[in-house]
PDB file of C-alpha atoms in Angstrom:
ATOM      1  CA  MET A   1     -13.192 -44.746   9.257  1.00  0.00           C
ATOM      2  CA  GLY A   2     -12.324 -41.394  10.882  1.00  0.00           C
ATOM      3  CA  ASN A   3     -10.617 -40.180   7.726  1.00  0.00           C
ATOM      4  CA  THR A   4     -13.829 -40.610   5.730  1.00  0.00           C
ATOM      5  CA  LEU A   5     -15.922 -38.410   8.013  1.00  0.00           C
ATOM      6  CA  PRO A   6     -16.781 -34.901   6.850  1.00  0.00           C
ATOM      7  CA  ARG A   7     -14.511 -32.395   8.535  1.00  0.00           C
ATOM      8  CA  ILE A   8     -14.896 -29.378  10.730  1.00  0.00           C
ATOM      9  CA  LEU A   9     -12.071 -26.865  10.379  1.00  0.00           C
ATOM     10  CA  LEU A  10     -11.663 -25.223  13.782  1.00  0.00           C
ATOM     11  CA  THR A  11      -9.191 -22.365  14.073  1.00  0.00           C
ATOM     12  CA  GLY A  12      -7.700 -20.444  17.001  1.00  0.00           C
ATOM     13  CA  PHE A  13      -5.058 -17.725  17.243  1.00  0.00           C
ATOM     14  CA  ASP A  14      -1.610 -17.407  18.743  1.00  0.00           C
ATOM     15  CA  PRO A  15      -1.094 -14.923  21.626  1.00  0.00           C
ATOM     16  CA  PHE A  16      -1.087 -11.188  20.877  1.00  0.00           C
ATOM     17  CA  GLY A  17      -1.026  -7.843  22.626  1.00  0.00           C
ATOM     18  CA  GLY A  18       1.638  -8.892  25.110  1.00  0.00           C
ATOM     19  CA  GLU A  19      -0.181 -12.029  26.261  1.00  0.00           C
ATOM     20  CA  THR A  20       1.610 -15.370  26.590  1.00  0.00           C
ATOM     21  CA  VAL A  21      -1.451 -17.509  25.903  1.00  0.00           C
ATOM     22  CA  ASN A  22      -4.510 -17.272  23.681  1.00  0.00           C
ATOM     23  CA  PRO A  23      -7.525 -19.244  24.929  1.00  0.00           C
ATOM     24  CA  SER A  24      -8.898 -19.538  21.399  1.00  0.00           C
ATOM     25  CA  TRP A  25      -6.070 -21.853  20.383  1.00  0.00           C
ATOM     26  CA  GLU A  26      -6.015 -23.700  23.710  1.00  0.00           C
ATOM     27  CA  ALA A  27      -9.717 -24.488  23.293  1.00  0.00           C
ATOM     28  CA  ALA A  28      -9.462 -25.343  19.604  1.00  0.00           C
ATOM     29  CA  ARG A  29      -6.566 -27.740  19.978  1.00  0.00           C
ATOM     30  CA  ALA A  30      -8.331 -29.508  22.853  1.00  0.00           C
ATOM     31  CA  LEU A  31     -10.983 -30.546  20.314  1.00  0.00           C
ATOM     32  CA  HIS A  32      -8.561 -31.602  17.559  1.00  0.00           C
ATOM     33  CA  GLY A  33      -9.346 -35.091  16.280  1.00  0.00           C
ATOM     34  CA  ARG A  34     -12.616 -35.353  18.183  1.00  0.00           C
ATOM     35  CA  ARG A  35     -15.717 -36.754  16.472  1.00  0.00           C
ATOM     36  CA  ILE A  36     -18.649 -34.396  16.873  1.00  0.00           C
ATOM     37  CA  GLY A  37     -22.030 -34.851  15.221  1.00  0.00           C
ATOM     38  CA  GLY A  38     -20.680 -37.254  12.632  1.00  0.00           C
ATOM     39  CA  HIS A  39     -17.790 -34.943  11.732  1.00  0.00           C
ATOM     40  CA  ARG A  40     -14.105 -34.984  12.594  1.00  0.00           C
ATOM     41  CA  VAL A  41     -12.526 -31.838  14.014  1.00  0.00           C
ATOM     42  CA  VAL A  42      -9.309 -30.571  12.465  1.00  0.00           C
ATOM     43  CA  ALA A  43      -7.799 -27.726  14.512  1.00  0.00           C
ATOM     44  CA  ARG A  44      -5.358 -25.225  13.043  1.00  0.00           C
ATOM     45  CA  GLN A  45      -3.582 -22.332  14.717  1.00  0.00           C
ATOM     46  CA  MET A  46      -3.713 -19.007  12.894  1.00  0.00           C
ATOM     47  CA  PRO A  47      -1.211 -16.174  13.411  1.00  0.00           C
ATOM     48  CA  THR A  48      -2.569 -12.906  14.752  1.00  0.00           C
ATOM     49  CA  GLN A  49      -1.446 -11.259  11.545  1.00  0.00           C
ATOM     50  CA  PHE A  50      -3.639  -9.825   8.830  1.00  0.00           C
ATOM     51  CA  ALA A  51      -1.756 -11.099   5.779  1.00  0.00           C
ATOM     52  CA  ALA A  52      -0.374 -14.369   7.141  1.00  0.00           C
ATOM     53  CA  SER A  53      -3.699 -15.480   8.607  1.00  0.00           C
ATOM     54  CA  LEU A  54      -5.311 -15.358   5.173  1.00  0.00           C
ATOM     55  CA  ARG A  55      -2.507 -17.418   3.639  1.00  0.00           C
ATOM     56  CA  LEU A  56      -2.720 -20.059   6.340  1.00  0.00           C
ATOM     57  CA  LEU A  57      -6.510 -20.136   6.228  1.00  0.00           C
ATOM     58  CA  ARG A  58      -6.498 -20.744   2.491  1.00  0.00           C
ATOM     59  CA  ALA A  59      -3.957 -23.543   2.905  1.00  0.00           C
ATOM     60  CA  ALA A  60      -6.029 -25.134   5.678  1.00  0.00           C
ATOM     61  CA  LEU A  61      -9.185 -24.954   3.579  1.00  0.00           C
ATOM     62  CA  ARG A  62      -7.454 -26.661   0.657  1.00  0.00           C
ATOM     63  CA  GLU A  63      -6.039 -29.342   2.928  1.00  0.00           C
ATOM     64  CA  THR A  64      -9.200 -30.170   4.873  1.00  0.00           C
ATOM     65  CA  THR A  65     -12.048 -29.402   2.391  1.00  0.00           C
ATOM     66  CA  PRO A  66     -14.335 -28.881   5.400  1.00  0.00           C
ATOM     67  CA  ALA A  67     -18.111 -29.091   5.610  1.00  0.00           C
ATOM     68  CA  ILE A  68     -18.104 -26.628   8.538  1.00  0.00           C
ATOM     69  CA  VAL A  69     -15.636 -23.853   9.310  1.00  0.00           C
ATOM     70  CA  LEU A  70     -15.559 -22.253  12.740  1.00  0.00           C
ATOM     71  CA  GLY A  71     -13.098 -19.590  13.788  1.00  0.00           C
ATOM     72  CA  VAL A  72     -12.490 -18.870  17.464  1.00  0.00           C
ATOM     73  CA  GLY A  73     -10.897 -15.732  18.851  1.00  0.00           C
ATOM     74  CA  GLN A  74     -10.136 -14.056  22.163  1.00  0.00           C
ATOM     75  CA  ALA A  75     -12.240 -11.068  23.167  1.00  0.00           C
ATOM     76  CA  GLY A  76     -10.840  -9.971  26.513  1.00  0.00           C
ATOM     77  CA  GLY A  77     -13.457  -8.252  28.636  1.00  0.00           C
ATOM     78  CA  ARG A  78     -16.452 -10.154  27.290  1.00  0.00           C
ATOM     79  CA  THR A  79     -18.359 -12.127  29.891  1.00  0.00           C
ATOM     80  CA  GLN A  80     -19.597 -15.019  27.784  1.00  0.00           C
ATOM     81  CA  LEU A  81     -19.188 -16.918  24.557  1.00  0.00           C
ATOM     82  CA  SER A  82     -20.145 -14.573  21.723  1.00  0.00           C
ATOM     83  CA  LEU A  83     -21.700 -16.161  18.654  1.00  0.00           C
ATOM     84  CA  GLU A  84     -20.792 -13.661  15.948  1.00  0.00           C
ATOM     85  CA  ARG A  85     -23.635 -12.898  13.565  1.00  0.00           C
ATOM     86  CA  VAL A  86     -21.818 -10.736  11.025  1.00  0.00           C
ATOM     87  CA  ALA A  87     -18.328 -10.053   9.683  1.00  0.00           C
ATOM     88  CA  ILE A  88     -17.597  -6.829   7.808  1.00  0.00           C
ATOM     89  CA  ASN A  89     -15.225  -6.051   4.966  1.00  0.00           C
ATOM     90  CA  LEU A  90     -13.132  -3.640   7.010  1.00  0.00           C
ATOM     91  CA  GLN A  91      -9.729  -3.620   8.652  1.00  0.00           C
ATOM     92  CA  ASP A  92      -9.225  -0.824  11.174  1.00  0.00           C
ATOM     93  CA  ALA A  93      -6.552  -1.900  13.657  1.00  0.00           C
ATOM     94  CA  ARG A  94      -6.274  -0.124  17.015  1.00  0.00           C
ATOM     95  CA  ILE A  95      -2.946  -1.886  17.649  1.00  0.00           C
ATOM     96  CA  PRO A  96      -0.420  -3.483  15.259  1.00  0.00           C
ATOM     97  CA  ASP A  97      -0.713  -7.182  14.590  1.00  0.00           C
ATOM     98  CA  ASN A  98       2.076  -9.605  15.489  1.00  0.00           C
ATOM     99  CA  ALA A  99       3.927  -8.708  12.294  1.00  0.00           C
ATOM    100  CA  GLY A 100       3.709  -4.983  12.975  1.00  0.00           C
ATOM    101  CA  ALA A 101       1.008  -4.299  10.386  1.00  0.00           C
ATOM    102  CA  GLN A 102      -1.721  -1.816  11.292  1.00  0.00           C
ATOM    103  CA  PRO A 103      -4.169  -1.366   8.403  1.00  0.00           C
ATOM    104  CA  ILE A 104      -6.605   1.494   8.814  1.00  0.00           C
ATOM    105  CA  ASP A 105      -9.866   1.823   6.886  1.00  0.00           C
ATOM    106  CA  GLU A 106      -8.898  -0.901   4.401  1.00  0.00           C
ATOM    107  CA  PRO A 107     -11.057  -3.742   3.027  1.00  0.00           C
ATOM    108  CA  VAL A 108     -10.372  -7.348   3.950  1.00  0.00           C
ATOM    109  CA  ILE A 109     -10.967  -8.314   0.314  1.00  0.00           C
ATOM    110  CA  ALA A 110     -11.129  -5.497  -2.225  1.00  0.00           C
ATOM    111  CA  GLY A 111     -14.326  -5.455  -4.285  1.00  0.00           C
ATOM    112  CA  ALA A 112     -16.086  -8.040  -2.100  1.00  0.00           C
ATOM    113  CA  PRO A 113     -19.444  -7.439  -0.352  1.00  0.00           C
ATOM    114  CA  ALA A 114     -19.613  -5.056   2.594  1.00  0.00           C
ATOM    115  CA  ALA A 115     -20.554  -7.856   5.005  1.00  0.00           C
ATOM    116  CA  TYR A 116     -21.507 -11.492   5.354  1.00  0.00           C
ATOM    117  CA  PHE A 117     -23.814 -13.109   7.882  1.00  0.00           C
ATOM    118  CA  SER A 118     -22.843 -16.310   9.648  1.00  0.00           C
ATOM    119  CA  THR A 119     -24.350 -19.395   8.024  1.00  0.00           C
ATOM    120  CA  LEU A 120     -24.311 -21.432  11.242  1.00  0.00           C
ATOM    121  CA  PRO A 121     -27.600 -22.077  13.138  1.00  0.00           C
ATOM    122  CA  LEU A 122     -26.793 -19.470  15.779  1.00  0.00           C
ATOM    123  CA  LYS A 123     -30.170 -19.430  17.528  1.00  0.00           C
ATOM    124  CA  ALA A 124     -30.207 -23.221  17.875  1.00  0.00           C
ATOM    125  CA  MET A 125     -26.628 -23.098  19.148  1.00  0.00           C
ATOM    126  CA  LEU A 126     -27.594 -20.384  21.635  1.00  0.00           C
ATOM    127  CA  ALA A 127     -30.539 -22.414  22.937  1.00  0.00           C
ATOM    128  CA  ALA A 128     -28.424 -25.533  23.414  1.00  0.00           C
ATOM    129  CA  LEU A 129     -25.673 -23.624  25.182  1.00  0.00           C
ATOM    130  CA  HIS A 130     -28.134 -21.946  27.523  1.00  0.00           C
ATOM    131  CA  GLU A 131     -29.737 -25.299  28.295  1.00  0.00           C
ATOM    132  CA  ALA A 132     -26.286 -26.641  29.164  1.00  0.00           C
ATOM    133  CA  GLY A 133     -25.636 -23.669  31.444  1.00  0.00           C
ATOM    134  CA  VAL A 134     -22.878 -22.110  29.336  1.00  0.00           C
ATOM    135  CA  PRO A 135     -22.987 -18.269  29.374  1.00  0.00           C
ATOM    136  CA  THR A 136     -23.538 -17.317  25.738  1.00  0.00           C
ATOM    137  CA  GLY A 137     -24.959 -14.492  23.667  1.00  0.00           C
ATOM    138  CA  ILE A 138     -25.382 -13.397  20.066  1.00  0.00           C
ATOM    139  CA  SER A 139     -22.921 -10.658  19.107  1.00  0.00           C
ATOM    140  CA  HIS A 140     -23.433  -8.236  16.237  1.00  0.00           C
ATOM    141  CA  THR A 141     -19.852  -7.045  15.970  1.00  0.00           C
ATOM    142  CA  ALA A 142     -16.691  -9.097  15.591  1.00  0.00           C
ATOM    143  CA  GLY A 143     -14.601  -5.919  15.729  1.00  0.00           C
ATOM    144  CA  THR A 144     -12.258  -4.697  12.997  1.00  0.00           C
ATOM    145  CA  TYR A 145      -9.093  -6.539  13.994  1.00  0.00           C
ATOM    146  CA  VAL A 146      -7.704  -9.917  12.897  1.00  0.00           C
ATOM    147  CA  CYS A 147     -10.667 -11.909  14.244  1.00  0.00           C
ATOM    148  CA  ASN A 148     -13.133 -10.080  12.011  1.00  0.00           C
ATOM    149  CA  HIS A 149     -10.586 -10.232   9.191  1.00  0.00           C
ATOM    150  CA  LEU A 150     -10.456 -14.031   9.363  1.00  0.00           C
ATOM    151  CA  ALA A 151     -14.192 -14.409   9.969  1.00  0.00           C
ATOM    152  CA  TYR A 152     -14.919 -12.369   6.857  1.00  0.00           C
ATOM    153  CA  ALA A 153     -12.492 -14.454   4.799  1.00  0.00           C
ATOM    154  CA  MET A 154     -14.123 -17.682   6.007  1.00  0.00           C
ATOM    155  CA  LEU A 155     -17.581 -16.458   5.065  1.00  0.00           C
ATOM    156  CA  HIS A 156     -16.379 -15.123   1.714  1.00  0.00           C
ATOM    157  CA  TRP A 157     -14.931 -18.559   0.938  1.00  0.00           C
ATOM    158  CA  SER A 158     -17.994 -20.482   2.117  1.00  0.00           C
ATOM    159  CA  ALA A 159     -20.355 -18.258   0.104  1.00  0.00           C
ATOM    160  CA  ARG A 160     -18.951 -19.905  -3.030  1.00  0.00           C
ATOM    161  CA  LYS A 161     -19.154 -23.457  -1.658  1.00  0.00           C
ATOM    162  CA  ARG A 162     -22.536 -25.154  -1.808  1.00  0.00           C
ATOM    163  CA  GLY A 163     -23.494 -26.727   1.507  1.00  0.00           C
ATOM    164  CA  VAL A 164     -20.528 -25.405   3.493  1.00  0.00           C
ATOM    165  CA  ARG A 165     -21.349 -23.475   6.676  1.00  0.00           C
ATOM    166  CA  ALA A 166     -19.089 -21.009   8.438  1.00  0.00           C
ATOM    167  CA  GLY A 167     -18.999 -18.676  11.391  1.00  0.00           C
ATOM    168  CA  PHE A 168     -16.997 -17.280  14.279  1.00  0.00           C
ATOM    169  CA  ILE A 169     -17.127 -17.359  18.090  1.00  0.00           C
ATOM    170  CA  HIS A 170     -15.365 -15.018  20.483  1.00  0.00           C
ATOM    171  CA  ILE A 171     -14.413 -16.324  23.926  1.00  0.00           C
ATOM    172  CA  PRO A 172     -13.377 -14.486  27.138  1.00  0.00           C
ATOM    173  CA  TRP A 173     -10.022 -14.354  28.855  1.00  0.00           C
ATOM    174  CA  LEU A 174      -8.820 -17.297  30.901  1.00  0.00           C
ATOM    175  CA  PRO A 175      -8.802 -16.769  34.701  1.00  0.00           C
ATOM    176  CA  ALA A 176      -4.995 -16.438  34.665  1.00  0.00           C
ATOM    177  CA  GLN A 177      -5.249 -13.619  32.113  1.00  0.00           C
ATOM    178  CA  ALA A 178      -7.966 -11.805  34.053  1.00  0.00           C
ATOM    179  CA  ALA A 179      -6.277 -12.161  37.438  1.00  0.00           C
ATOM    180  CA  SER A 180      -4.235  -8.975  37.082  1.00  0.00           C
ATOM    181  CA  ARG A 181      -7.142  -6.976  35.634  1.00  0.00           C
ATOM    182  CA  HIS A 182      -9.375  -5.843  38.466  1.00  0.00           C
ATOM    183  CA  GLY A 183     -12.950  -6.993  37.942  1.00  0.00           C
ATOM    184  CA  ALA A 184     -12.264  -8.505  34.513  1.00  0.00           C
ATOM    185  CA  ALA A 185     -14.463 -11.353  33.327  1.00  0.00           C
ATOM    186  CA  SER A 186     -13.022 -14.768  32.571  1.00  0.00           C
ATOM    187  CA  MET A 187     -14.033 -18.344  31.838  1.00  0.00           C
ATOM    188  CA  ALA A 188     -12.339 -21.645  32.621  1.00  0.00           C
ATOM    189  CA  LEU A 189     -10.793 -23.403  29.647  1.00  0.00           C
ATOM    190  CA  GLU A 190     -12.830 -26.540  30.342  1.00  0.00           C
ATOM    191  CA  GLU A 191     -16.040 -24.512  30.088  1.00  0.00           C
ATOM    192  CA  MET A 192     -14.925 -22.943  26.815  1.00  0.00           C
ATOM    193  CA  VAL A 193     -14.118 -26.364  25.364  1.00  0.00           C
ATOM    194  CA  ARG A 194     -17.473 -27.726  26.504  1.00  0.00           C
ATOM    195  CA  GLY A 195     -19.263 -24.773  24.961  1.00  0.00           C
ATOM    196  CA  LEU A 196     -17.475 -25.090  21.638  1.00  0.00           C
ATOM    197  CA  GLU A 197     -18.225 -28.803  21.509  1.00  0.00           C
ATOM    198  CA  ILE A 198     -21.923 -28.143  22.088  1.00  0.00           C
ATOM    199  CA  ALA A 199     -21.935 -25.392  19.454  1.00  0.00           C
ATOM    200  CA  LEU A 200     -20.230 -27.623  16.907  1.00  0.00           C
ATOM    201  CA  ARG A 201     -22.566 -30.534  17.568  1.00  0.00           C
ATOM    202  CA  VAL A 202     -25.596 -28.328  16.983  1.00  0.00           C
ATOM    203  CA  ALA A 203     -24.023 -26.890  13.825  1.00  0.00           C
ATOM    204  CA  ALA A 204     -23.351 -30.403  12.529  1.00  0.00           C
ATOM    205  CA  VAL A 205     -26.850 -31.818  13.047  1.00  0.00           C
ATOM    206  CA  THR A 206     -29.170 -28.800  12.618  1.00  0.00           C
ATOM    207  CA  PRO A 207     -30.095 -28.115   8.984  1.00  0.00           C
ATOM    208  CA  HIS A 208     -32.400 -25.165   9.724  1.00  0.00           C
ATOM    209  CA  ASP A 209     -32.089 -22.602  12.487  1.00  0.00           C
ATOM    210  CA  ILE A 210     -34.843 -21.973  15.010  1.00  0.00           C
ATOM    211  CA  ARG A 211     -36.747 -18.717  15.362  1.00  0.00           C
ATOM    212  CA  ARG A 212     -35.868 -17.047  18.657  1.00  0.00           C
ATOM    213  CA  GLY A 213     -35.358 -13.434  19.668  1.00  0.00           C
ATOM    214  CA  ALA A 214     -31.729 -12.570  20.328  1.00  0.00           C
ATOM    215  CA  GLY A 215     -31.362  -9.138  18.818  1.00  0.00           C
ATOM    216  CA  ALA A 216     -29.937  -5.977  20.336  1.00  0.00           C
ATOM    217  CA  ILE A 217     -31.837  -2.824  21.279  1.00  0.00           C
ATOM    218  CA  ALA A 218     -28.802  -0.591  20.887  1.00  0.00           C
TER     219      ALA A 218
END
């Protein structure tokens, strides 16, 4: 019966920037195979590489034919789960990726729109996460590194698929990663997993988002 359920493609990244762990993959793989909101989660690890991540994403999309696509990435220094509202068609890497590539001022997909908005019910997800006591906010920038790169590609793909919803969530460092960074924010893996499960359940069962203020003043 599980194989007949619609699928959620959930992606995380391998470690980068000298780290030995990436909480995005640890959280994603913890949910692999789980049934959430009438869907089955299929987790896939993506390389922190501009070119290779696109190839692996496309292969995963063909393999899973998902109804929902959610990318997860590490954003060290953030204090909460960040529900990303927009991905932009720009690569501008401050550091090289894991393959040594460092694109500057280049499009993710040449000739494609300048940006895409998430098609997940972000405000409903935010409300549910707050009710559950999970620190969460709406973010209006996914950066210009590999996370934004993959988020944009997911949204570009889903824009051509009727009924498919896609989006991206950034998560903080794990406590072990933050321990050597004085005053750095972190979140326990169990809390990240719980938050992602709540977010996915809301995404799976909420056809229309709620109206709730979550914008930014500056």
